[in-house]
């Protein structure tokens, strides 16, 4: 492995550690743990997943209806209205915003959207 590759990997590790130590990541990790530990949230997540599976099955069979959509949307709204879930979604959005800023900082000198296109090919 070249010295340059090794240095880039070291910088990547440092970046990962810095992100993990950031207040945005810590808030996200705490909010995620709170959702995982909340029985009501877990019950509502399971209900959303069950209704989503029903909807997908009905759609694949050509039998999906507005009732399926309405039930799924209501279950999602009920889930998102839980304070623990609201905090999780807000923390997730804040972390995503921070990671997008990091992506822009990495991508700018490369003249490529590192997170969006680095692995892609043949974009028009």
Tab-separated table of C-alpha atoms in Angstrom:
chain	number	residue	atom	x	y	z
A	1	UNK	CA	0.000	0.000	0.000
A	2	UNK	CA	1.379	3.414	-0.897
A	3	UNK	CA	2.065	6.118	1.646
A	4	UNK	CA	-0.581	8.300	0.007
A	5	UNK	CA	-3.241	5.591	0.286
A	6	UNK	CA	-2.297	4.956	3.899
A	7	UNK	CA	-2.493	8.703	4.690
A	8	UNK	CA	-5.911	8.970	3.035
A	9	UNK	CA	-7.174	5.997	5.057
A	10	UNK	CA	-5.804	7.587	8.233
A	11	UNK	CA	-7.593	10.837	7.402
A	12	UNK	CA	-10.781	8.889	6.717
A	13	UNK	CA	-10.516	7.200	10.108
A	14	UNK	CA	-9.920	10.556	11.790
A	15	UNK	CA	-12.955	11.983	10.029
A	16	UNK	CA	-15.088	9.043	11.109
A	17	UNK	CA	-13.954	9.452	14.709
A	18	UNK	CA	-14.614	13.191	14.594
A	19	UNK	CA	-18.124	12.597	13.273
A	20	UNK	CA	-18.767	9.974	15.978
A	21	UNK	CA	-17.631	12.485	18.615
A	22	UNK	CA	-19.752	15.333	17.236
A	23	UNK	CA	-22.758	16.626	19.182
A	24	UNK	CA	-25.013	15.898	16.179
A	25	UNK	CA	-23.984	12.238	16.096
A	26	UNK	CA	-24.207	11.869	19.860
A	27	UNK	CA	-27.711	13.372	19.805
A	28	UNK	CA	-28.697	10.986	17.012
A	29	UNK	CA	-27.284	7.939	18.836
A	30	UNK	CA	-29.107	8.894	22.042
A	31	UNK	CA	-32.375	9.487	20.190
A	32	UNK	CA	-32.027	6.162	18.351
A	33	UNK	CA	-31.437	4.326	21.638
A	34	UNK	CA	-34.460	6.065	23.172
A	35	UNK	CA	-36.683	4.889	20.299
A	36	UNK	CA	-35.306	1.357	20.569
A	37	UNK	CA	-36.042	1.347	24.317
A	38	UNK	CA	-39.565	2.775	24.022
A	39	UNK	CA	-42.214	-0.003	23.927
A	40	UNK	CA	-44.895	2.279	22.444
A	41	UNK	CA	-42.574	3.425	19.665
A	42	UNK	CA	-41.548	-0.162	18.916
A	43	UNK	CA	-45.188	-1.243	18.766
A	44	UNK	CA	-46.021	1.586	16.363
A	45	UNK	CA	-42.953	0.854	14.220
A	46	UNK	CA	-44.071	-2.776	13.954
A	47	UNK	CA	-47.559	-1.617	12.953
A	48	UNK	CA	-46.174	0.682	10.243
A	49	UNK	CA	-44.011	-2.153	8.920
A	50	UNK	CA	-46.969	-4.550	8.943
A	51	UNK	CA	-49.179	-2.076	7.069
A	52	UNK	CA	-46.347	-1.316	4.619
A	53	UNK	CA	-45.957	-5.045	3.908
A	54	UNK	CA	-49.718	-5.364	3.385
A	55	UNK	CA	-49.678	-2.405	1.010
A	56	UNK	CA	-46.738	-3.773	-1.007
A	57	UNK	CA	-48.397	-7.186	-1.258
A	58	UNK	CA	-51.686	-5.605	-2.346
A	59	UNK	CA	-49.914	-3.363	-4.864
A	60	UNK	CA	-48.034	-6.303	-6.363
A	61	UNK	CA	-51.346	-8.149	-6.714
A	62	UNK	CA	-52.942	-5.068	-8.286
A	63	UNK	CA	-55.285	-4.748	-5.312
A	64	UNK	CA	-53.891	-1.703	-3.517
A	65	UNK	CA	-56.487	0.862	-2.568
A	66	UNK	CA	-56.661	4.330	-1.122
A	67	UNK	CA	-57.712	2.647	2.123
A	68	UNK	CA	-54.334	0.877	2.261
A	69	UNK	CA	-52.561	4.183	1.690
A	70	UNK	CA	-54.677	6.023	4.266
A	71	UNK	CA	-54.096	3.371	6.943
A	72	UNK	CA	-50.351	3.426	6.326
A	73	UNK	CA	-50.201	7.227	6.373
A	74	UNK	CA	-52.213	7.372	9.607
A	75	UNK	CA	-49.935	4.807	11.268
A	76	UNK	CA	-46.872	6.799	10.171
A	77	UNK	CA	-48.410	10.025	11.476
A	78	UNK	CA	-49.199	8.340	14.804
A	79	UNK	CA	-45.623	7.074	15.038
A	80	UNK	CA	-44.085	10.421	14.131
A	81	UNK	CA	-46.251	12.234	16.679
A	82	UNK	CA	-44.566	10.433	19.582
A	83	UNK	CA	-42.138	12.848	21.290
A	84	UNK	CA	-39.378	10.212	21.301
A	85	UNK	CA	-39.831	9.712	17.555
A	86	UNK	CA	-39.985	13.455	16.856
A	87	UNK	CA	-36.626	13.848	18.612
A	88	UNK	CA	-35.182	10.933	16.632
A	89	UNK	CA	-36.328	12.398	13.305
A	90	UNK	CA	-35.012	15.862	14.225
A	91	UNK	CA	-31.664	14.409	15.335
A	92	UNK	CA	-31.462	12.348	12.137
A	93	UNK	CA	-32.125	15.442	10.028
A	94	UNK	CA	-29.463	17.455	11.888
A	95	UNK	CA	-26.893	14.685	11.441
A	96	UNK	CA	-27.773	14.330	7.754
A	97	UNK	CA	-27.297	18.065	7.304
A	98	UNK	CA	-23.876	17.882	8.953
A	99	UNK	CA	-22.838	14.913	6.800
A	100	UNK	CA	-23.959	16.747	3.655
A	101	UNK	CA	-21.738	19.681	4.664
A	102	UNK	CA	-18.812	17.278	5.138
A	103	UNK	CA	-19.552	15.754	1.729
A	104	UNK	CA	-19.485	19.208	0.138
A	105	UNK	CA	-16.163	20.008	1.844
A	106	UNK	CA	-14.632	16.771	0.529
A	107	UNK	CA	-16.165	17.097	-2.934
A	108	UNK	CA	-15.293	20.734	-3.611
A	109	UNK	CA	-11.582	20.294	-4.376
A	110	UNK	CA	-12.331	17.117	-6.347
A	111	UNK	CA	-14.943	18.730	-8.604
A	112	UNK	CA	-17.164	15.687	-8.015
A	113	UNK	CA	-20.061	14.930	-5.688
A	114	UNK	CA	-18.056	12.445	-3.625
A	115	UNK	CA	-21.049	10.989	-1.771
A	116	UNK	CA	-23.333	10.974	-4.781
A	117	UNK	CA	-21.156	10.037	-7.737
A	118	UNK	CA	-17.789	8.691	-6.636
A	119	UNK	CA	-18.836	5.096	-7.278
A	120	UNK	CA	-20.993	5.847	-10.280
A	121	UNK	CA	-20.230	5.677	-13.957
A	122	UNK	CA	-21.373	7.315	-17.122
A	123	UNK	CA	-23.588	10.092	-15.767
A	124	UNK	CA	-25.168	12.261	-18.435
